[in-house]
Amino acid sequence: MKSIENNFENKKVIDLLIKHFKELRSVSPEGSTHVLNIDGLKDRSIKFWSLWDNDHLIGCGALKFINELHGEFKSIRVSDNFRKKGYGEKIINFLILESKRLGLKKLSVETGTGNFFLPARKLFIKCGFQHCGPFAHYIEDPNSCYLNIEI
């Protein structure tokens, strides 16, 4: 598994992100969708990686710096051909290692509370994340689940 940083010009990456944006917006109530578009992922406070198996896109994930010690995971997505094969956990573990390398001590993530998001919630908990309250700019929202981990 190799990683490439900030390769937004790659059609496979763009197609995966667009699918991710559309799907999340379709299952989240208006006002409770916190997915970033591609321009949002290009913000200087964010590092974005795509992960590959040769020429096959495994998936992607981003790290947003809340401050010098705290980061937030964004846009974690596994390509359809790699789903249900353990790659979600591999992507999260990759992002945790990169976060440690970058000096972060705490990671947080926001995901939905609906049934659609249950696999994501289970995966983050499997990777050591625990439920917490809202962080950064988030507020209490019955449609949002907040998790974090000390690294």
Short mmCIF file of N, CA and C in Angstrom, two decimals:
data_model
loop_
_atom_site.label_atom_id
_atom_site.label_comp_id
_atom_site.label_asym_id
_atom_site.label_seq_id
_atom_site.Cartn_x
_atom_site.Cartn_y
_atom_site.Cartn_z
N MET A 1 0.86 -1.17 0.00
CA MET A 1 0.00 0.00 0.00
C MET A 1 0.90 1.22 0.00
N LYS A 2 0.77 2.04 -1.02
CA LYS A 2 1.54 3.28 -1.08
C LYS A 2 0.58 4.46 -0.93
N SER A 3 1.13 5.56 -0.44
CA SER A 3 0.30 6.75 -0.26
C SER A 3 0.82 7.88 -1.12
N ILE A 4 -0.10 8.71 -1.56
CA ILE A 4 0.24 9.91 -2.33
C ILE A 4 -0.49 11.07 -1.66
N GLU A 5 0.25 12.15 -1.41
CA GLU A 5 -0.34 13.30 -0.73
C GLU A 5 -0.87 14.30 -1.75
N ASN A 6 -2.06 14.81 -1.47
CA ASN A 6 -2.67 15.92 -2.21
C ASN A 6 -2.72 15.72 -3.73
N ASN A 7 -3.09 14.54 -4.19
CA ASN A 7 -3.17 14.32 -5.64
C ASN A 7 -4.60 14.51 -6.14
N PHE A 8 -5.07 15.72 -6.02
CA PHE A 8 -6.44 16.05 -6.42
C PHE A 8 -6.62 16.08 -7.94
N GLU A 9 -5.54 15.99 -8.69
CA GLU A 9 -5.67 16.00 -10.15
C GLU A 9 -5.97 14.61 -10.71
N ASN A 10 -5.89 13.58 -9.87
CA ASN A 10 -6.11 12.21 -10.32
C ASN A 10 -7.61 11.95 -10.46
N LYS A 11 -8.05 11.51 -11.62
CA LYS A 11 -9.47 11.28 -11.90
C LYS A 11 -10.08 10.25 -10.96
N LYS A 12 -9.35 9.20 -10.64
CA LYS A 12 -9.89 8.18 -9.73
C LYS A 12 -10.15 8.78 -8.35
N VAL A 13 -9.26 9.63 -7.89
CA VAL A 13 -9.42 10.27 -6.58
C VAL A 13 -10.61 11.22 -6.62
N ILE A 14 -10.69 12.02 -7.66
CA ILE A 14 -11.81 12.97 -7.79
C ILE A 14 -13.14 12.22 -7.84
N ASP A 15 -13.21 11.15 -8.63
CA ASP A 15 -14.45 10.38 -8.74
C ASP A 15 -14.86 9.78 -7.39
N LEU A 16 -13.88 9.25 -6.63
CA LEU A 16 -14.17 8.68 -5.32
C LEU A 16 -14.68 9.76 -4.36
N LEU A 17 -14.05 10.93 -4.37
CA LEU A 17 -14.48 12.01 -3.49
C LEU A 17 -15.88 12.52 -3.85
N ILE A 18 -16.15 12.65 -5.14
CA ILE A 18 -17.48 13.10 -5.55
C ILE A 18 -18.55 12.10 -5.12
N LYS A 19 -18.26 10.81 -5.29
CA LYS A 19 -19.20 9.77 -4.83
C LYS A 19 -19.41 9.90 -3.32
N HIS A 20 -18.32 10.11 -2.58
CA HIS A 20 -18.37 10.27 -1.13
C HIS A 20 -19.25 11.46 -0.75
N PHE A 21 -19.03 12.61 -1.39
CA PHE A 21 -19.80 13.82 -1.08
C PHE A 21 -21.29 13.59 -1.34
N LYS A 22 -21.61 13.04 -2.51
CA LYS A 22 -23.01 12.83 -2.88
C LYS A 22 -23.70 11.87 -1.92
N GLU A 23 -23.02 10.79 -1.60
CA GLU A 23 -23.63 9.79 -0.74
C GLU A 23 -23.87 10.35 0.67
N LEU A 24 -22.88 11.03 1.23
CA LEU A 24 -23.06 11.57 2.58
C LEU A 24 -24.15 12.63 2.63
N ARG A 25 -24.21 13.46 1.60
CA ARG A 25 -25.26 14.48 1.57
C ARG A 25 -26.64 13.85 1.42
N SER A 26 -26.72 12.71 0.75
CA SER A 26 -28.02 12.07 0.52
C SER A 26 -28.55 11.40 1.79
N VAL A 27 -27.70 11.08 2.75
CA VAL A 27 -28.14 10.37 3.96
C VAL A 27 -28.07 11.24 5.21
N SER A 28 -27.71 12.50 5.06
CA SER A 28 -27.59 13.40 6.21
C SER A 28 -28.61 14.53 6.09
N PRO A 29 -29.27 14.85 7.19
CA PRO A 29 -30.23 15.97 7.16
C PRO A 29 -29.52 17.29 6.86
N GLU A 30 -30.21 18.18 6.18
CA GLU A 30 -29.64 19.49 5.89
C GLU A 30 -29.26 20.17 7.21
N GLY A 31 -28.09 20.78 7.21
CA GLY A 31 -27.57 21.43 8.42
C GLY A 31 -26.75 20.50 9.28
N SER A 32 -26.76 19.20 8.97
CA SER A 32 -25.97 18.22 9.74
C SER A 32 -24.96 17.50 8.86
N THR A 33 -24.67 18.06 7.71
CA THR A 33 -23.67 17.47 6.81
C THR A 33 -22.38 18.26 6.95
N HIS A 34 -21.31 17.55 7.34
CA HIS A 34 -20.05 18.23 7.61
C HIS A 34 -18.94 17.79 6.66
N VAL A 35 -19.32 17.20 5.54
CA VAL A 35 -18.34 16.75 4.55
C VAL A 35 -17.77 17.97 3.82
N LEU A 36 -16.46 17.92 3.58
CA LEU A 36 -15.79 18.99 2.83
C LEU A 36 -15.78 18.65 1.35
N ASN A 37 -15.92 19.68 0.50
CA ASN A 37 -15.75 19.45 -0.93
C ASN A 37 -14.25 19.48 -1.26
N ILE A 38 -13.91 19.32 -2.53
CA ILE A 38 -12.49 19.26 -2.90
C ILE A 38 -11.78 20.55 -2.56
N ASP A 39 -12.40 21.69 -2.83
CA ASP A 39 -11.76 22.96 -2.46
C ASP A 39 -11.54 23.03 -0.95
N GLY A 40 -12.49 22.53 -0.16
CA GLY A 40 -12.32 22.50 1.29
C GLY A 40 -11.16 21.63 1.71
N LEU A 41 -10.98 20.50 1.01
CA LEU A 41 -9.86 19.60 1.33
C LEU A 41 -8.50 20.19 0.93
N LYS A 42 -8.51 21.19 0.08
CA LYS A 42 -7.25 21.83 -0.34
C LYS A 42 -6.80 22.91 0.64
N ASP A 43 -7.58 23.17 1.68
CA ASP A 43 -7.23 24.19 2.67
C ASP A 43 -5.86 23.89 3.28
N ARG A 44 -5.12 24.92 3.61
CA ARG A 44 -3.76 24.76 4.14
C ARG A 44 -3.73 24.04 5.48
N SER A 45 -4.85 23.99 6.19
CA SER A 45 -4.91 23.32 7.49
C SER A 45 -5.16 21.82 7.35
N ILE A 46 -5.20 21.33 6.11
CA ILE A 46 -5.55 19.93 5.86
C ILE A 46 -4.47 19.23 5.04
N LYS A 47 -4.17 18.00 5.46
CA LYS A 47 -3.33 17.10 4.66
C LYS A 47 -4.25 15.99 4.17
N PHE A 48 -4.11 15.65 2.90
CA PHE A 48 -4.97 14.64 2.27
C PHE A 48 -4.09 13.58 1.62
N TRP A 49 -4.47 12.32 1.79
CA TRP A 49 -3.74 11.21 1.17
C TRP A 49 -4.69 10.30 0.42
N SER A 50 -4.22 9.78 -0.69
CA SER A 50 -4.89 8.66 -1.35
C SER A 50 -3.98 7.45 -1.17
N LEU A 51 -4.58 6.29 -1.03
CA LEU A 51 -3.83 5.06 -0.79
C LEU A 51 -4.07 4.10 -1.94
N TRP A 52 -3.01 3.48 -2.38
CA TRP A 52 -3.03 2.71 -3.62
C TRP A 52 -2.44 1.32 -3.47
N ASP A 53 -2.95 0.39 -4.27
CA ASP A 53 -2.38 -0.92 -4.50
C ASP A 53 -2.06 -0.94 -5.99
N ASN A 54 -0.80 -0.68 -6.31
CA ASN A 54 -0.38 -0.47 -7.69
C ASN A 54 -1.21 0.66 -8.30
N ASP A 55 -1.97 0.42 -9.36
CA ASP A 55 -2.78 1.46 -9.99
C ASP A 55 -4.22 1.48 -9.49
N HIS A 56 -4.52 0.69 -8.46
CA HIS A 56 -5.88 0.58 -7.93
C HIS A 56 -6.01 1.46 -6.69
N LEU A 57 -6.96 2.39 -6.72
CA LEU A 57 -7.20 3.28 -5.60
C LEU A 57 -7.91 2.51 -4.49
N ILE A 58 -7.23 2.36 -3.35
CA ILE A 58 -7.82 1.69 -2.18
C ILE A 58 -8.82 2.61 -1.50
N GLY A 59 -8.42 3.86 -1.32
CA GLY A 59 -9.27 4.81 -0.64
C GLY A 59 -8.50 6.08 -0.33
N CYS A 60 -9.07 6.88 0.59
CA CYS A 60 -8.45 8.15 0.91
C CYS A 60 -8.82 8.57 2.33
N GLY A 61 -8.14 9.60 2.79
CA GLY A 61 -8.44 10.17 4.09
C GLY A 61 -7.70 11.48 4.25
N ALA A 62 -8.22 12.31 5.13
CA ALA A 62 -7.62 13.62 5.35
C ALA A 62 -7.48 13.88 6.85
N LEU A 63 -6.55 14.76 7.16
CA LEU A 63 -6.29 15.19 8.52
C LEU A 63 -6.35 16.71 8.56
N LYS A 64 -7.27 17.22 9.36
CA LYS A 64 -7.40 18.67 9.53
C LYS A 64 -6.78 19.03 10.87
N PHE A 65 -5.89 20.01 10.85
CA PHE A 65 -5.25 20.47 12.08
C PHE A 65 -6.18 21.44 12.79
N ILE A 66 -6.65 21.06 13.97
CA ILE A 66 -7.45 21.96 14.81
C ILE A 66 -6.51 22.92 15.52
N ASN A 67 -5.41 22.36 16.04
CA ASN A 67 -4.31 23.15 16.59
C ASN A 67 -3.05 22.30 16.49
N GLU A 68 -1.97 22.71 17.13
CA GLU A 68 -0.70 22.00 16.94
C GLU A 68 -0.68 20.60 17.56
N LEU A 69 -1.65 20.29 18.44
CA LEU A 69 -1.68 18.98 19.09
C LEU A 69 -2.93 18.16 18.80
N HIS A 70 -3.91 18.76 18.14
CA HIS A 70 -5.21 18.12 17.96
C HIS A 70 -5.61 18.15 16.48
N GLY A 71 -5.96 16.99 15.95
CA GLY A 71 -6.39 16.90 14.56
C GLY A 71 -7.73 16.22 14.43
N GLU A 72 -8.35 16.43 13.28
CA GLU A 72 -9.65 15.83 12.97
C GLU A 72 -9.54 15.05 11.66
N PHE A 73 -10.05 13.84 11.67
CA PHE A 73 -10.11 13.06 10.44
C PHE A 73 -11.29 13.53 9.60
N LYS A 74 -11.07 13.62 8.29
CA LYS A 74 -12.09 14.03 7.32
C LYS A 74 -12.00 13.10 6.11
N SER A 75 -13.11 12.95 5.43
CA SER A 75 -13.18 12.30 4.11
C SER A 75 -12.48 10.95 4.03
N ILE A 76 -12.70 10.13 5.04
CA ILE A 76 -12.17 8.76 4.98
C ILE A 76 -13.15 7.94 4.15
N ARG A 77 -12.61 7.34 3.11
CA ARG A 77 -13.47 6.58 2.19
C ARG A 77 -12.68 5.42 1.60
N VAL A 78 -13.30 4.26 1.53
CA VAL A 78 -12.71 3.08 0.90
C VAL A 78 -13.41 2.88 -0.44
N SER A 79 -12.63 2.64 -1.49
CA SER A 79 -13.19 2.35 -2.81
C SER A 79 -14.02 1.07 -2.75
N ASP A 80 -15.07 1.02 -3.56
CA ASP A 80 -16.00 -0.11 -3.53
C ASP A 80 -15.30 -1.46 -3.64
N ASN A 81 -14.30 -1.58 -4.51
CA ASN A 81 -13.62 -2.87 -4.72
C ASN A 81 -12.82 -3.33 -3.51
N PHE A 82 -12.56 -2.44 -2.55
CA PHE A 82 -11.76 -2.78 -1.37
C PHE A 82 -12.59 -2.83 -0.10
N ARG A 83 -13.89 -2.63 -0.20
CA ARG A 83 -14.76 -2.64 0.99
C ARG A 83 -14.89 -4.05 1.57
N LYS A 84 -15.10 -4.08 2.88
CA LYS A 84 -15.31 -5.33 3.63
C LYS A 84 -14.11 -6.27 3.54
N LYS A 85 -12.92 -5.69 3.41
CA LYS A 85 -11.69 -6.48 3.35
C LYS A 85 -10.64 -5.97 4.33
N GLY A 86 -11.04 -5.10 5.27
CA GLY A 86 -10.12 -4.60 6.28
C GLY A 86 -9.38 -3.34 5.90
N TYR A 87 -9.69 -2.76 4.76
CA TYR A 87 -8.95 -1.57 4.31
C TYR A 87 -9.36 -0.29 5.05
N GLY A 88 -10.58 -0.25 5.56
CA GLY A 88 -10.97 0.92 6.36
C GLY A 88 -10.07 1.05 7.58
N GLU A 89 -9.84 -0.07 8.25
CA GLU A 89 -8.95 -0.07 9.41
C GLU A 89 -7.52 0.29 9.01
N LYS A 90 -7.06 -0.21 7.85
CA LYS A 90 -5.71 0.13 7.39
C LYS A 90 -5.58 1.62 7.11
N ILE A 91 -6.61 2.23 6.53
CA ILE A 91 -6.57 3.67 6.24
C ILE A 91 -6.53 4.45 7.56
N ILE A 92 -7.38 4.08 8.51
CA ILE A 92 -7.39 4.78 9.79
C ILE A 92 -6.04 4.63 10.49
N ASN A 93 -5.48 3.43 10.50
CA ASN A 93 -4.17 3.23 11.14
C ASN A 93 -3.08 4.02 10.43
N PHE A 94 -3.14 4.11 9.11
CA PHE A 94 -2.19 4.95 8.37
C PHE A 94 -2.31 6.40 8.82
N LEU A 95 -3.54 6.90 8.91
CA LEU A 95 -3.75 8.28 9.32
C LEU A 95 -3.30 8.53 10.76
N ILE A 96 -3.49 7.55 11.63
CA ILE A 96 -3.00 7.69 13.01
C ILE A 96 -1.48 7.78 13.03
N LEU A 97 -0.82 6.92 12.27
CA LEU A 97 0.66 6.97 12.21
C LEU A 97 1.16 8.30 11.66
N GLU A 98 0.52 8.79 10.61
CA GLU A 98 0.91 10.08 10.05
C GLU A 98 0.68 11.20 11.06
N SER A 99 -0.41 11.11 11.79
CA SER A 99 -0.72 12.12 12.81
C SER A 99 0.35 12.14 13.90
N LYS A 100 0.76 10.95 14.35
CA LYS A 100 1.84 10.87 15.34
C LYS A 100 3.12 11.47 14.79
N ARG A 101 3.43 11.13 13.54
CA ARG A 101 4.65 11.64 12.90
C ARG A 101 4.63 13.16 12.83
N LEU A 102 3.45 13.73 12.69
CA LEU A 102 3.29 15.18 12.59
C LEU A 102 3.19 15.86 13.97
N GLY A 103 3.29 15.07 15.04
CA GLY A 103 3.34 15.62 16.38
C GLY A 103 2.00 15.80 17.08
N LEU A 104 0.94 15.28 16.50
CA LEU A 104 -0.37 15.41 17.15
C LEU A 104 -0.47 14.44 18.33
N LYS A 105 -1.27 14.81 19.30
CA LYS A 105 -1.47 13.99 20.50
C LYS A 105 -2.91 13.51 20.64
N LYS A 106 -3.82 14.15 19.92
CA LYS A 106 -5.23 13.81 20.02
C LYS A 106 -5.86 13.90 18.63
N LEU A 107 -6.75 12.94 18.35
CA LEU A 107 -7.48 12.92 17.09
C LEU A 107 -8.96 12.82 17.38
N SER A 108 -9.77 13.51 16.60
CA SER A 108 -11.21 13.47 16.74
C SER A 108 -11.84 13.23 15.38
N VAL A 109 -13.08 12.78 15.42
CA VAL A 109 -13.83 12.57 14.19
C VAL A 109 -15.32 12.79 14.48
N GLU A 110 -16.01 13.34 13.51
CA GLU A 110 -17.45 13.48 13.56
C GLU A 110 -18.03 12.57 12.49
N THR A 111 -19.05 11.81 12.86
CA THR A 111 -19.76 10.98 11.90
C THR A 111 -21.24 11.01 12.25
N GLY A 112 -22.04 10.41 11.44
CA GLY A 112 -23.48 10.46 11.65
C GLY A 112 -23.97 9.45 12.68
N THR A 113 -25.19 9.66 13.15
CA THR A 113 -25.81 8.77 14.12
C THR A 113 -26.77 7.76 13.48
N GLY A 114 -27.10 7.96 12.21
CA GLY A 114 -28.04 7.07 11.54
C GLY A 114 -27.45 5.70 11.25
N ASN A 115 -28.33 4.78 10.86
CA ASN A 115 -27.90 3.41 10.56
C ASN A 115 -26.84 3.35 9.46
N PHE A 116 -26.92 4.26 8.49
CA PHE A 116 -25.93 4.28 7.41
C PHE A 116 -24.51 4.40 7.97
N PHE A 117 -24.35 5.12 9.08
CA PHE A 117 -23.03 5.41 9.64
C PHE A 117 -22.58 4.39 10.69
N LEU A 118 -23.41 3.40 10.98
CA LEU A 118 -23.06 2.40 11.99
C LEU A 118 -21.73 1.70 11.70
N PRO A 119 -21.46 1.25 10.47
CA PRO A 119 -20.15 0.63 10.22
C PRO A 119 -18.98 1.57 10.51
N ALA A 120 -19.12 2.85 10.21
CA ALA A 120 -18.04 3.80 10.49
C ALA A 120 -17.84 3.95 12.00
N ARG A 121 -18.93 4.07 12.74
CA ARG A 121 -18.81 4.19 14.20
C ARG A 121 -18.13 2.96 14.79
N LYS A 122 -18.55 1.77 14.35
CA LYS A 122 -17.95 0.53 14.85
C LYS A 122 -16.45 0.47 14.51
N LEU A 123 -16.10 0.91 13.31
CA LEU A 123 -14.70 0.88 12.89
C LEU A 123 -13.84 1.82 13.74
N PHE A 124 -14.31 3.03 13.97
CA PHE A 124 -13.53 3.95 14.80
C PHE A 124 -13.37 3.42 16.21
N ILE A 125 -14.41 2.83 16.77
CA ILE A 125 -14.30 2.26 18.12
C ILE A 125 -13.32 1.09 18.11
N LYS A 126 -13.36 0.26 17.08
CA LYS A 126 -12.41 -0.85 16.95
C LYS A 126 -10.96 -0.34 16.92
N CYS A 127 -10.77 0.85 16.35
CA CYS A 127 -9.43 1.44 16.24
C CYS A 127 -9.04 2.23 17.49
N GLY A 128 -9.87 2.18 18.54
CA GLY A 128 -9.50 2.80 19.81
C GLY A 128 -10.15 4.14 20.11
N PHE A 129 -10.99 4.63 19.23
CA PHE A 129 -11.67 5.90 19.48
C PHE A 129 -12.77 5.67 20.52
N GLN A 130 -13.07 6.73 21.28
CA GLN A 130 -14.12 6.69 22.29
C GLN A 130 -15.07 7.86 22.06
N HIS A 131 -16.30 7.67 22.49
CA HIS A 131 -17.30 8.74 22.37
C HIS A 131 -16.87 9.95 23.20
N CYS A 132 -17.15 11.13 22.69
CA CYS A 132 -16.83 12.38 23.37
C CYS A 132 -17.90 13.40 22.99
N GLY A 133 -17.77 14.59 23.52
CA GLY A 133 -18.68 15.66 23.16
C GLY A 133 -18.18 16.38 21.92
N PRO A 134 -18.93 17.37 21.47
CA PRO A 134 -18.50 18.15 20.31
C PRO A 134 -17.13 18.77 20.54
N PHE A 135 -16.39 18.94 19.48
CA PHE A 135 -15.05 19.53 19.53
C PHE A 135 -14.97 20.60 18.45
N ALA A 136 -13.92 21.40 18.52
CA ALA A 136 -13.67 22.46 17.54
C ALA A 136 -14.95 23.28 17.33
N HIS A 137 -15.41 23.41 16.10
CA HIS A 137 -16.57 24.25 15.78
C HIS A 137 -17.91 23.53 15.91
N TYR A 138 -17.89 22.23 16.22
CA TYR A 138 -19.13 21.45 16.27
C TYR A 138 -19.97 21.83 17.50
N ILE A 139 -21.27 21.58 17.40
CA ILE A 139 -22.20 21.80 18.50
C ILE A 139 -23.00 20.51 18.70
N GLU A 140 -23.69 20.41 19.83
CA GLU A 140 -24.56 19.25 20.05
C GLU A 140 -25.53 19.14 18.88
N ASP A 141 -25.64 17.93 18.35
CA ASP A 141 -26.51 17.68 17.21
C ASP A 141 -26.95 16.23 17.28
N PRO A 142 -28.24 15.96 17.33
CA PRO A 142 -28.70 14.56 17.41
C PRO A 142 -28.31 13.73 16.19
N ASN A 143 -27.89 14.37 15.12
CA ASN A 143 -27.47 13.66 13.90
C ASN A 143 -25.97 13.43 13.83
N SER A 144 -25.22 13.88 14.86
CA SER A 144 -23.77 13.74 14.86
C SER A 144 -23.30 12.91 16.04
N CYS A 145 -22.28 12.11 15.78
CA CYS A 145 -21.59 11.33 16.79
C CYS A 145 -20.14 11.79 16.80
N TYR A 146 -19.61 12.10 17.96
CA TYR A 146 -18.24 12.59 18.09
C TYR A 146 -17.40 11.55 18.81
N LEU A 147 -16.21 11.31 18.27
CA LEU A 147 -15.29 10.34 18.86
C LEU A 147 -13.89 10.94 18.87
N ASN A 148 -13.07 10.47 19.85
CA ASN A 148 -11.67 10.90 19.84
C ASN A 148 -10.77 9.82 20.40
N ILE A 149 -9.48 10.04 20.24
CA ILE A 149 -8.46 9.12 20.73
C ILE A 149 -7.21 9.93 21.07
N GLU A 150 -6.57 9.56 22.18
CA GLU A 150 -5.27 10.13 22.54
C GLU A 150 -4.22 9.26 21.87
N ILE A 151 -3.26 9.87 21.20
CA ILE A 151 -2.23 9.08 20.50
C ILE A 151 -0.85 9.38 21.04
#
